[in-house]
Short mmCIF file of C-alpha atoms and ligand atoms in Angstrom, two decimals:
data_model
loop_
_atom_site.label_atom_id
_atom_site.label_comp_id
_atom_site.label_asym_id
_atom_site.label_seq_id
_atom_site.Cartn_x
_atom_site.Cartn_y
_atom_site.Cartn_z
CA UNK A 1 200.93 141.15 124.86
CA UNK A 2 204.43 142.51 124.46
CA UNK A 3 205.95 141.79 120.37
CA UNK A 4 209.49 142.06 121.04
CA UNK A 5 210.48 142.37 124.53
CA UNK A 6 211.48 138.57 125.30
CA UNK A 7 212.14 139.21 128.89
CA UNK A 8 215.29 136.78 128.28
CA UNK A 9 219.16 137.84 128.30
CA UNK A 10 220.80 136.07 125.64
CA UNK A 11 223.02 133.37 126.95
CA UNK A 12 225.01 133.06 123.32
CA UNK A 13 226.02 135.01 121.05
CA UNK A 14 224.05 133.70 118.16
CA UNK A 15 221.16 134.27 120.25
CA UNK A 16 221.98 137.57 121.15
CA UNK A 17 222.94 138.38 117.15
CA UNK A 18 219.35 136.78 116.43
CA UNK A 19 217.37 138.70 118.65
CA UNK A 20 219.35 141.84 117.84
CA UNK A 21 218.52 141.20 114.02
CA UNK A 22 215.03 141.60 114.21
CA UNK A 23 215.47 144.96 115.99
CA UNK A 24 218.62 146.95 114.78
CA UNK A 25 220.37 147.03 111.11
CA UNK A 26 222.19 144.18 110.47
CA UNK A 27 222.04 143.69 114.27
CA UNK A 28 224.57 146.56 115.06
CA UNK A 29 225.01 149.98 115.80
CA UNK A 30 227.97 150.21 113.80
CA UNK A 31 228.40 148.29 110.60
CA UNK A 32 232.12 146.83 111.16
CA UNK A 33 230.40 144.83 114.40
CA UNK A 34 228.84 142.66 112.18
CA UNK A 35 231.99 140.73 111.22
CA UNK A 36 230.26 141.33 107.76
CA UNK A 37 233.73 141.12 105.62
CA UNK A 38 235.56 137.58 108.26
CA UNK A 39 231.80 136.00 108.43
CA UNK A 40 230.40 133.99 110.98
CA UNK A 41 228.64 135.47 114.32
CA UNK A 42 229.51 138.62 116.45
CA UNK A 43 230.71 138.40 120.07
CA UNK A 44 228.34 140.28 122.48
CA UNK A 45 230.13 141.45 124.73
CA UNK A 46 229.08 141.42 128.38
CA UNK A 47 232.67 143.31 130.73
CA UNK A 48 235.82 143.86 130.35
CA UNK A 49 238.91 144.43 132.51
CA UNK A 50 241.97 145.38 131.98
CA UNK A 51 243.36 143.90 128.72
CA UNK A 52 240.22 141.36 128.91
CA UNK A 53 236.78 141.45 127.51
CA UNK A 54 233.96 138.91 128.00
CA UNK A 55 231.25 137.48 125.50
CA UNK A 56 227.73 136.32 126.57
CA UNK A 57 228.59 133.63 126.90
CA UNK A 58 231.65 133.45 129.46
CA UNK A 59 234.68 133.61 127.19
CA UNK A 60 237.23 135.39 128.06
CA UNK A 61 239.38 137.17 125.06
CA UNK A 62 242.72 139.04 125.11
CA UNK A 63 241.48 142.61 123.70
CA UNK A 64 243.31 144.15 120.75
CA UNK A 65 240.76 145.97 119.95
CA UNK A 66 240.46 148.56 123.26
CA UNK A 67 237.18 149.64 121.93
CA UNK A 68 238.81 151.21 119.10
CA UNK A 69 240.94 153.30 120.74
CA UNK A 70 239.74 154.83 124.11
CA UNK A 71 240.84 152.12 126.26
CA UNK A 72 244.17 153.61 127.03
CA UNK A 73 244.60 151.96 130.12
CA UNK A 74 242.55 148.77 129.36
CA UNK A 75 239.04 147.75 130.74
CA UNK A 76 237.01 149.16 133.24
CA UNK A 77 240.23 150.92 135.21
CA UNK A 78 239.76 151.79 138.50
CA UNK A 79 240.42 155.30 138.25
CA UNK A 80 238.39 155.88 135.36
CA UNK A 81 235.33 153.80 136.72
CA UNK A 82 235.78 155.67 139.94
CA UNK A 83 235.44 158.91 138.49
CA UNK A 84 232.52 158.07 136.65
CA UNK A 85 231.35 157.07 139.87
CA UNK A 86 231.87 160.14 141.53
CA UNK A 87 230.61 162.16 138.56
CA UNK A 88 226.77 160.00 137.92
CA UNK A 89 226.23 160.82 141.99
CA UNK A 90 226.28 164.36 141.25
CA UNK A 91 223.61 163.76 138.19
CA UNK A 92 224.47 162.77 134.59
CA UNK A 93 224.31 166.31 133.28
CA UNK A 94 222.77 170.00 133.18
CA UNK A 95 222.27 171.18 129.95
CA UNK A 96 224.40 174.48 131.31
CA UNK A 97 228.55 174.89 131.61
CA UNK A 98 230.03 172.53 134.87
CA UNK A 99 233.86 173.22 135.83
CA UNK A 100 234.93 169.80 134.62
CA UNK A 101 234.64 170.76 130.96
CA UNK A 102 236.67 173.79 131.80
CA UNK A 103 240.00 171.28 133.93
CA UNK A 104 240.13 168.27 130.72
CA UNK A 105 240.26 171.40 128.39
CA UNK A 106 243.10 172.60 130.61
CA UNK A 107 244.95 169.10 130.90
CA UNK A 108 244.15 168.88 126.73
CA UNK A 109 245.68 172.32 126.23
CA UNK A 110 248.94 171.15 128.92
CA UNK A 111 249.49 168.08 126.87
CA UNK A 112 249.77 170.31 123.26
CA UNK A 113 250.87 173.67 123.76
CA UNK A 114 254.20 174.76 122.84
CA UNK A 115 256.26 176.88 125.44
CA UNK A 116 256.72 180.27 125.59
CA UNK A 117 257.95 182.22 122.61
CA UNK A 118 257.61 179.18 119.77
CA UNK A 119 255.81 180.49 116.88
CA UNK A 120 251.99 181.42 117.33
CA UNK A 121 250.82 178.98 115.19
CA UNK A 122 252.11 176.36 116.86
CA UNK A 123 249.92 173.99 119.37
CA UNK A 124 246.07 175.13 120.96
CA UNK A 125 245.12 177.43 122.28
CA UNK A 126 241.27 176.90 123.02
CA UNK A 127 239.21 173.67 122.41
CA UNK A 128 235.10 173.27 121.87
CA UNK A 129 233.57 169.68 123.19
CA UNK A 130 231.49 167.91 121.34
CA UNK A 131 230.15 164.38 121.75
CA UNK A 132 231.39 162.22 118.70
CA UNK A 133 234.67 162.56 116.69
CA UNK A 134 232.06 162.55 113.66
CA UNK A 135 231.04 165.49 115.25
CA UNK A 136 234.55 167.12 115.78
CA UNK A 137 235.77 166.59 111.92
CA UNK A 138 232.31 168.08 110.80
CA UNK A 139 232.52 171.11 112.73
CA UNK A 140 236.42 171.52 111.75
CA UNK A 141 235.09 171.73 107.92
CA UNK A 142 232.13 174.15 108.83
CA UNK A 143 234.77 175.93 110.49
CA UNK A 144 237.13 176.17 107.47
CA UNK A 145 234.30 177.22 105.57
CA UNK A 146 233.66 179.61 107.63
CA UNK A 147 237.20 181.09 108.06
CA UNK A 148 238.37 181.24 104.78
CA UNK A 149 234.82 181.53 102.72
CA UNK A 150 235.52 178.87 100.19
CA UNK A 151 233.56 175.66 99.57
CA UNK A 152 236.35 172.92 99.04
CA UNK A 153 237.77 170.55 101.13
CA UNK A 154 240.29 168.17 100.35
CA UNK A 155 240.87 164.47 102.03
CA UNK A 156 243.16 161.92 100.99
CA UNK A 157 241.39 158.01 99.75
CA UNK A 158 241.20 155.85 102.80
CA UNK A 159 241.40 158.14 105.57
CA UNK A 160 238.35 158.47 108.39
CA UNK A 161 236.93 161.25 109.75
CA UNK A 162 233.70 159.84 110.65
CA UNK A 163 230.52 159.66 108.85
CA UNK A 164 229.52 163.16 107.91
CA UNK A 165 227.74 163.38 104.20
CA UNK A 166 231.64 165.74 103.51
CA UNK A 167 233.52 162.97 104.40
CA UNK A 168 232.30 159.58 103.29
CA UNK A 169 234.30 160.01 100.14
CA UNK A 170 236.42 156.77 99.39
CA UNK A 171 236.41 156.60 102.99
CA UNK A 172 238.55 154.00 105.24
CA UNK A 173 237.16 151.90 108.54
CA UNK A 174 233.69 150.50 107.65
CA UNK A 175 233.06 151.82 103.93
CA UNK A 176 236.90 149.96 103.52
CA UNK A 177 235.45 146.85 105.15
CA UNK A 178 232.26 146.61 102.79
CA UNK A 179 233.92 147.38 99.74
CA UNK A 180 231.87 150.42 98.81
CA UNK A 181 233.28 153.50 97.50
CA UNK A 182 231.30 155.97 99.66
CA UNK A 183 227.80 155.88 100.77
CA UNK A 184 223.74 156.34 99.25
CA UNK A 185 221.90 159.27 100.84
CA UNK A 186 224.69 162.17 99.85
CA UNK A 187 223.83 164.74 96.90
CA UNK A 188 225.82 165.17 94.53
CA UNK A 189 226.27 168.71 95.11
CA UNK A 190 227.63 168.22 98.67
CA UNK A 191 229.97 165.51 97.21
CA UNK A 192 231.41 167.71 94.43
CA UNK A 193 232.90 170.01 97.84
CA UNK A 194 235.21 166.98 98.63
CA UNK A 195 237.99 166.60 96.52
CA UNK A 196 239.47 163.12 97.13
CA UNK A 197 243.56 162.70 96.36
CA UNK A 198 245.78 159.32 97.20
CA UNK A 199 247.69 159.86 100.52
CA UNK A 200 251.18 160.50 100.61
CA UNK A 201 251.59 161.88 96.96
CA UNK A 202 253.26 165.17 96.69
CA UNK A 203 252.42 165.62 92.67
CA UNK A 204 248.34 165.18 93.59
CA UNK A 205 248.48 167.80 96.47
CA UNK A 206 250.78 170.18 94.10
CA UNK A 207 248.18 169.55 90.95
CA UNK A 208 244.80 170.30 92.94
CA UNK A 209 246.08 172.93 94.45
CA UNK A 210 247.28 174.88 91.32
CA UNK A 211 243.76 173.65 89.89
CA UNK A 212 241.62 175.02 92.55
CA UNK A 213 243.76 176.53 95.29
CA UNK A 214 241.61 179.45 95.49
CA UNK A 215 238.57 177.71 96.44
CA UNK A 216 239.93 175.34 98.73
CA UNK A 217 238.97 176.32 102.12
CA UNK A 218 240.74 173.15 103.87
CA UNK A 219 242.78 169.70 103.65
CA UNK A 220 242.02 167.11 106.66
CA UNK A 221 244.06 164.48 107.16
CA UNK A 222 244.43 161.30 109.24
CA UNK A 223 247.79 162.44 111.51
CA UNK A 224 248.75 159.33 110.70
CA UNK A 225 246.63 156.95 108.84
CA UNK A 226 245.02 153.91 110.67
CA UNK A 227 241.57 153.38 108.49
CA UNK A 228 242.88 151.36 106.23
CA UNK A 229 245.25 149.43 108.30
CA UNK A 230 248.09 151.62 109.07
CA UNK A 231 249.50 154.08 107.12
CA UNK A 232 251.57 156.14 108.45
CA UNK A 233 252.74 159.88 106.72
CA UNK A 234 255.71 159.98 104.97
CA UNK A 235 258.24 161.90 106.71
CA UNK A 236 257.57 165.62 106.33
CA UNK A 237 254.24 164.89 104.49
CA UNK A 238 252.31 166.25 107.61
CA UNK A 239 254.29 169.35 107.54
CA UNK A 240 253.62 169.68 103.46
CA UNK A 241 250.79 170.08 103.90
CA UNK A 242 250.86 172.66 106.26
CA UNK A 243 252.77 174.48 103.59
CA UNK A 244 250.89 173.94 101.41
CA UNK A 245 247.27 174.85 103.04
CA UNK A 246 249.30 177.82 103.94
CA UNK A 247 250.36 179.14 101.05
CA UNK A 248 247.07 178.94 99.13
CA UNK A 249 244.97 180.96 102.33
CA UNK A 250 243.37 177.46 102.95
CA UNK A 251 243.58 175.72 106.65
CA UNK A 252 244.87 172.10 107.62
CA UNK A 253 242.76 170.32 109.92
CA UNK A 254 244.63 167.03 111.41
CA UNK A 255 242.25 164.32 112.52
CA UNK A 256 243.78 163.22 115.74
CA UNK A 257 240.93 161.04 117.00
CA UNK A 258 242.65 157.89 116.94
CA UNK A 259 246.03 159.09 117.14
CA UNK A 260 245.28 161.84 120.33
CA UNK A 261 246.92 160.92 123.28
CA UNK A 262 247.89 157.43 122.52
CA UNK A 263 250.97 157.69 119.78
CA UNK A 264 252.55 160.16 122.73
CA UNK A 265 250.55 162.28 125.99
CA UNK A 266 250.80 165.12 122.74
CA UNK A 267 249.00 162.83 119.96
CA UNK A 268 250.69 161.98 116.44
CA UNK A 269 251.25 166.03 116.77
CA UNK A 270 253.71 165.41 119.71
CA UNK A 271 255.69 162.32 118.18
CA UNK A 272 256.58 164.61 114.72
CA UNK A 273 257.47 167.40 117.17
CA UNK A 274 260.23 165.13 118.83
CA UNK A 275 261.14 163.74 115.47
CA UNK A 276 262.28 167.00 114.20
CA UNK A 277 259.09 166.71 111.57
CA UNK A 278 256.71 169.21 113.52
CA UNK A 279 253.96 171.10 111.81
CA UNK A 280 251.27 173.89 111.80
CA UNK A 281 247.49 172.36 112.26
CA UNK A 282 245.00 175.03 111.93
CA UNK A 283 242.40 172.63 113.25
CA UNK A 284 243.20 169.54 115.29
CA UNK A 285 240.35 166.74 116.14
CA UNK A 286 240.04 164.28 119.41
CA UNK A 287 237.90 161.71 119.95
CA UNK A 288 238.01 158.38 121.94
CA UNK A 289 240.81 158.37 124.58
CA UNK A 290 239.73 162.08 125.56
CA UNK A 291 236.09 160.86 126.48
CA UNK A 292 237.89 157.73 128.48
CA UNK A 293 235.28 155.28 127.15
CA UNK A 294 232.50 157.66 127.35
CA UNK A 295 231.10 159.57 124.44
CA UNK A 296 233.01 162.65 124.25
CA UNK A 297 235.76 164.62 121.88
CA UNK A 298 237.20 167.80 120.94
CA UNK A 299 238.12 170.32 118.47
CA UNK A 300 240.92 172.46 119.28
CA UNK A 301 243.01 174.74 117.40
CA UNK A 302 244.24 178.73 117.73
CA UNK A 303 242.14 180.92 119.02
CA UNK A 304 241.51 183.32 116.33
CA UNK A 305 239.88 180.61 114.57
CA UNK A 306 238.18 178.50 117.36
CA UNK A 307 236.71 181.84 118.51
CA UNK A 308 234.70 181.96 115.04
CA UNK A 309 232.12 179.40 116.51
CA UNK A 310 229.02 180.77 118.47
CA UNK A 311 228.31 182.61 120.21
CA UNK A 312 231.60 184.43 119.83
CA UNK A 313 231.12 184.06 116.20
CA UNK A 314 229.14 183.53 112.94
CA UNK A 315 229.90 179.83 112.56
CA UNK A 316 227.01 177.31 114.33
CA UNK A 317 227.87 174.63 116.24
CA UNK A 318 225.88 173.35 119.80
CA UNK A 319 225.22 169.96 121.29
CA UNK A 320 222.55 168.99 124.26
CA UNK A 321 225.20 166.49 125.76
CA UNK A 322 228.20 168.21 124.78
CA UNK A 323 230.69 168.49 127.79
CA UNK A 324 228.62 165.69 129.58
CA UNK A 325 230.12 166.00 133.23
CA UNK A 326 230.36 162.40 133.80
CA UNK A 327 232.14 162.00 130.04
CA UNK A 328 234.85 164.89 130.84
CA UNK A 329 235.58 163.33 134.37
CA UNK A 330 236.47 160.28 133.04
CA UNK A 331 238.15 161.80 130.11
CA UNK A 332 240.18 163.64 132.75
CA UNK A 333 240.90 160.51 135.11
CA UNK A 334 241.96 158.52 131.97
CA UNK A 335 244.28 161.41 131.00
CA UNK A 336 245.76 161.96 134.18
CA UNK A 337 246.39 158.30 134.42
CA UNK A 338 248.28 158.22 131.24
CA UNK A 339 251.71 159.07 132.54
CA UNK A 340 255.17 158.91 130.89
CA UNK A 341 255.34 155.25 131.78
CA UNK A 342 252.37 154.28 129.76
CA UNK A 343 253.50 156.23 126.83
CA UNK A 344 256.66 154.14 127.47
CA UNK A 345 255.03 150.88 127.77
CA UNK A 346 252.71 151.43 124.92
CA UNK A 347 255.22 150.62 122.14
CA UNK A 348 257.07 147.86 123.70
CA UNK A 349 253.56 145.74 124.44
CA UNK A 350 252.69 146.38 120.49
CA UNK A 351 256.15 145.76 119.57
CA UNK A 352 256.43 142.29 121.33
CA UNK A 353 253.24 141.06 120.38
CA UNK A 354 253.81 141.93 116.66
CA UNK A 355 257.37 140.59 116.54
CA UNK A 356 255.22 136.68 117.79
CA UNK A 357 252.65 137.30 114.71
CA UNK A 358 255.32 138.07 112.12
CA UNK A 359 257.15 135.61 113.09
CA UNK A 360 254.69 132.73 113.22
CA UNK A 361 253.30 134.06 110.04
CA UNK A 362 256.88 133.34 108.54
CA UNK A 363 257.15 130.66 109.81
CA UNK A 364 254.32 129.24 107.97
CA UNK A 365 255.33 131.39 104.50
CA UNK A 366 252.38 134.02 104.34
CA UNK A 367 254.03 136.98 102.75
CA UNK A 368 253.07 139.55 105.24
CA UNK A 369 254.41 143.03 106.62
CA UNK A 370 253.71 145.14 109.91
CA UNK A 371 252.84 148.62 109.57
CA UNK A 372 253.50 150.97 112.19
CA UNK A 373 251.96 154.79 113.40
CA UNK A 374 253.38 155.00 117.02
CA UNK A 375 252.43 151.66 119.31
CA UNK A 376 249.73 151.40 116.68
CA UNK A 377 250.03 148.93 114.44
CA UNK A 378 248.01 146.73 111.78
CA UNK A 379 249.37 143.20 109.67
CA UNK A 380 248.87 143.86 105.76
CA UNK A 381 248.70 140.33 103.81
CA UNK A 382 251.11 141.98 101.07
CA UNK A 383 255.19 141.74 101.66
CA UNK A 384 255.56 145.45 101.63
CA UNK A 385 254.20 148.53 103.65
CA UNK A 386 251.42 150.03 101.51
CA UNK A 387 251.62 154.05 101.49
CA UNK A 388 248.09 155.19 99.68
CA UNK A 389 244.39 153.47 99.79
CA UNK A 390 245.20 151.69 96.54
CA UNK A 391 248.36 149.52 97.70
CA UNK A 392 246.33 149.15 101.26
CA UNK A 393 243.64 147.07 99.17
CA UNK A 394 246.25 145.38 97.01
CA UNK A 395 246.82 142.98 99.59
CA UNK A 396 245.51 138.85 100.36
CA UNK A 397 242.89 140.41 102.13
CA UNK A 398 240.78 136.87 101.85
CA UNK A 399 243.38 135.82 104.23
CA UNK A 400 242.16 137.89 107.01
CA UNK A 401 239.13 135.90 107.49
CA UNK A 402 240.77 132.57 108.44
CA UNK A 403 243.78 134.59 110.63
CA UNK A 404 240.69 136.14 112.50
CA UNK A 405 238.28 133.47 113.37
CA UNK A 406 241.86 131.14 114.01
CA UNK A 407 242.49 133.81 116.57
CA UNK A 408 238.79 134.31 118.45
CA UNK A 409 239.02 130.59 119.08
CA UNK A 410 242.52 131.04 120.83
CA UNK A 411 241.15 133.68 122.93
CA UNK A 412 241.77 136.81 121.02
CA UNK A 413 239.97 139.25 119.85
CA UNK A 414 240.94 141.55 116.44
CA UNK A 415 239.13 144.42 115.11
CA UNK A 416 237.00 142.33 112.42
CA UNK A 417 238.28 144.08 109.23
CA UNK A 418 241.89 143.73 107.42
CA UNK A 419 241.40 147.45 107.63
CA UNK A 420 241.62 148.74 110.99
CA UNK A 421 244.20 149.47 113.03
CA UNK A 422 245.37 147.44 116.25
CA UNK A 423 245.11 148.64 120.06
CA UNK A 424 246.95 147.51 123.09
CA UNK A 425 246.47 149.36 126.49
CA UNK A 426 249.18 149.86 129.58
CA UNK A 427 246.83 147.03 131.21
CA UNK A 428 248.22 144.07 128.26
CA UNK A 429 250.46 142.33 130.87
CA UNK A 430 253.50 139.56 130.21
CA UNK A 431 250.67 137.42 130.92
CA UNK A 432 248.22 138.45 128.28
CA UNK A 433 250.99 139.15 125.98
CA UNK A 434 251.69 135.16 126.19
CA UNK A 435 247.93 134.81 125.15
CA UNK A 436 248.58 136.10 122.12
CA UNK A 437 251.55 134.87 121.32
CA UNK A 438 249.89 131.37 122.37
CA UNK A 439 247.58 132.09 119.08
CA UNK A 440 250.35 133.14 116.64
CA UNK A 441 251.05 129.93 115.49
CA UNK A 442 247.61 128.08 114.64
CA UNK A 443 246.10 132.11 113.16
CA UNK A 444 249.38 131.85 110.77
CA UNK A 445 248.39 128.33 109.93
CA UNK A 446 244.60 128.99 109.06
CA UNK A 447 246.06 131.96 106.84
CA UNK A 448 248.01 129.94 105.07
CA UNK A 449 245.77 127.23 104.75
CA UNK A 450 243.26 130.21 103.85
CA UNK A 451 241.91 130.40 99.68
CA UNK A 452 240.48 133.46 97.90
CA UNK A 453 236.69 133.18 97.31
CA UNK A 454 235.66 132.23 94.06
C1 PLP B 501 240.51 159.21 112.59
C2 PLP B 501 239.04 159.19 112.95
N1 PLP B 501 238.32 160.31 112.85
C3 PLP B 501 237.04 160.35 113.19
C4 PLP B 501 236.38 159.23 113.65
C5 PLP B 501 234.94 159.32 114.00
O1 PLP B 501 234.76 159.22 115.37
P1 PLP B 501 233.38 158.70 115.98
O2 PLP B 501 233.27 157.26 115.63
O3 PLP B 501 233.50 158.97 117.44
O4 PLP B 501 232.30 159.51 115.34
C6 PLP B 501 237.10 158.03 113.78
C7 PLP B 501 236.50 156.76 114.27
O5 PLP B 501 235.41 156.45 114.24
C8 PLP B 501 238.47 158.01 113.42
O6 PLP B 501 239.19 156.90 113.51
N1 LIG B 502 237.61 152.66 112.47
C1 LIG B 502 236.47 153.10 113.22
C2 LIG B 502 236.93 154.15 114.16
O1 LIG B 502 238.06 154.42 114.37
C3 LIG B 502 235.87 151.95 113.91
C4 LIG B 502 234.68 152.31 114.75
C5 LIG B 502 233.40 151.95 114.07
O2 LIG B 502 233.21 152.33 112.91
O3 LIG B 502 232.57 151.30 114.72
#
């Protein structure tokens, strides 16, 4: 007699969340699922297409979430699913190199190279593929280490770069959403390498580097912050640190996991470059929209350093699925699909939709602002734009709650956490656009009407 295997497919979500209790963690494979910090039960999800996605149970929601980032061109796109298609017919992977790795590194390397004769630090040149972004960041730091022979890294409170022991520090995303400063299970020792600093403060980047510039081997930074709600880098702060990495023989690494290939086709790195604010990344990170749904990201950067990892070089770093063929085709369909007009698009869907929740939230008096990195955007509960981890938590967040819950029952789905960042895809349509907009009105109502815990 079988213990667990029911034989059933949960027709609601409770009963999928039940079942899933008794056999996963707090029923999820990622802790911000579990709608821990709005209450009440997670969605299963059964499809998607195009801005849509679809519970259990047959509800249909307008999708701000786009799987936290990769869904580019919203659900289950034809090209995308086509080339996954075309990719699982020819087996799901080797173990040994296929050419596809070698054409998305080539359309990566298009998108982010400056032209001829711009200064040689500038852009990348080669880029390794790896399976997670958590994967991407840690190699970046072992990489750092590695370059430079020092043991420090530096990250700013509130940023994510995954969950490697390095970098769970005061972290954003999920250790935001559970109101922890950092996680069990890390030594001591390893967390003494991370120095943590507030974001967007000069004076803290100037004072630990005088204190212990010489054993800094790197700073990594969010390109522009989005784990704890947006946060975007003041202008020039990017390029500071550059500078100052730079001038103290340490490397910058620039998470671009969220940010790659969605703020513009050249990441957060492109949108500085046309803003006159470009800077020098040693190391640059991809995750999500490279893998187009599919687990998959990158690590790029110049080739003097990138060439450090084996088997060129003394630094380690392997993976059993890394460069999965069916993950780089549709990493390469989903990039290819994401033309100037999407990049175009992108902002104006965000723009419109935010415009309807501001609004509707003033409407109804909830002191509020929009932050913006790009089209990406998130609503803080506070009147003003918050520009370090402290301010980002100074906010009603016991509003968020009510505002989210008021919106699932319109037929919307948020990320469920004050803290994380907005997506829309080139699939949100006038028509799904009106959805939302539909659900401004009673989500500002249950915020106001919303009343911190006691
Ligand atoms: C900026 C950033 N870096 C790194 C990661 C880690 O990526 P993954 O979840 O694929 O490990 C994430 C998201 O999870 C992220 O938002
Ligand atoms: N903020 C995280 C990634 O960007 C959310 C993904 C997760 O932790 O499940």
């Amino acid at each position: 007699m079988t213990r667990f295997i029911s034989g059933r497919t949960p027709t609601t979500n409770a009963e999928a969340f039940e079942r899933a209790l008794v056999v996963t963690p707090g029923g999820v494979n990622s802790p911000v699922r579990a709608f821990r910090s709005v209450g009440g039960t997670p969605v299963f999800l059964a499809s998607g297409h195009g801005p849509y996605v679809v519970d259990v149970e047959g509800t249909e929601y307008v999708d701000l979430v786009g799987q936290w980032g990769p869904a580019l061109l919203g659900h289950a796109h034809p090209d995308v699913i086509a080339a996954a298609h075309e990719a699982v017919a020819r087996g799901l992977g080797f173990g040994a190199s296929s050419t596809g790795e070698v054409e998305l590194a080539e359309l990566v390397l298009d998108r982010l190279t400056l032209g001829e004769g711009a200064s040689e630090r500038r852009g990348i040149e080669k880029l390794r593929l790896v399976s997670t972004g958590t994967e991407a960041t840690m190699t970046a730091i072992r990489l750092a280490r590695g370059a430079t022979g020092r043991p420090l890294l530096v990250k700013f409170a509130g940023h994510y770069h995954g969950h490697s022991d390095s970098l769970l520090s005061e972290a954003g995303s999920g250790i935001a959403t559970l109101g922890i400063p950092g996680s069990a299970g890390i030594t001591p020792e390893t967390a003494a390498q991370t120095i943590v600093i507030p974001y967007n403060d000069e004076d803290a980047l100037a004072e630990v580097f005088a204190l212990h510039g010489d054993r800094i081997a790197a700073i990594i930074t969010e390109a522009a912050a989005a784990n704890m709600g947006v946060v975007p880098p003041k202008p020039g702060f990017n390029r500071l640190l550059g500078e100052t990495a730079r001038a103290h023989g340490a490397l910058l690494i620039v998470d671009e996991v969220m940010t790659g290939f969605r703020s513009t086709a050249a990441g957060w790195w492109g949108l500085e470059e046309a803003a006159g604010s470009g800077y020098d990344a040693d190391l640059t990170t991809f995750g999500k929209i490279i893998g187009g749904g599919l687990p998959l990201a990158g690590l790029g950067g110049r080739a003097e350093i990138l060439d450090l990892l084996a088997p060129l070089g003394p630094v380690y770093q392997a993976g059993t699925l890394s460069g999965n063929p069916v993950a780089v085709a549709t990493g390469a369909a989903m990039l290819r699909g994401a033309g100037p007009e999407v990049y175009d698009r992108l902002p104006r869907t965000a723009r419109t939709i935010a415009d309807g929740l501001s609004a509707a939230l003033s409407a109804e008096g909830v002191a509020h602002t929009v932050a913006w990195a790009g089209s990406q955007f998130s609503i803080f509960f506070r009147p003003d734009a918050p520009q370090n981890y402290a301010e980002a938590q100074d906010q009603h967040t016991w509003r968020f709650g009510a505002y989210f819950h008021a919106m699932l029952e319109h037929g919307v789905s948020l990320p469920p956490s004050v803290y994380e960042a907005w997506f829309v895809s080139a699939a949100h349509d006038d028509a799904a656009i009106e959805r939302v907009l539909a659900a401004a009105g009673p989500a500002a109502k249950a915020a106001a009407a919303a009343t911190p815990a006691l």
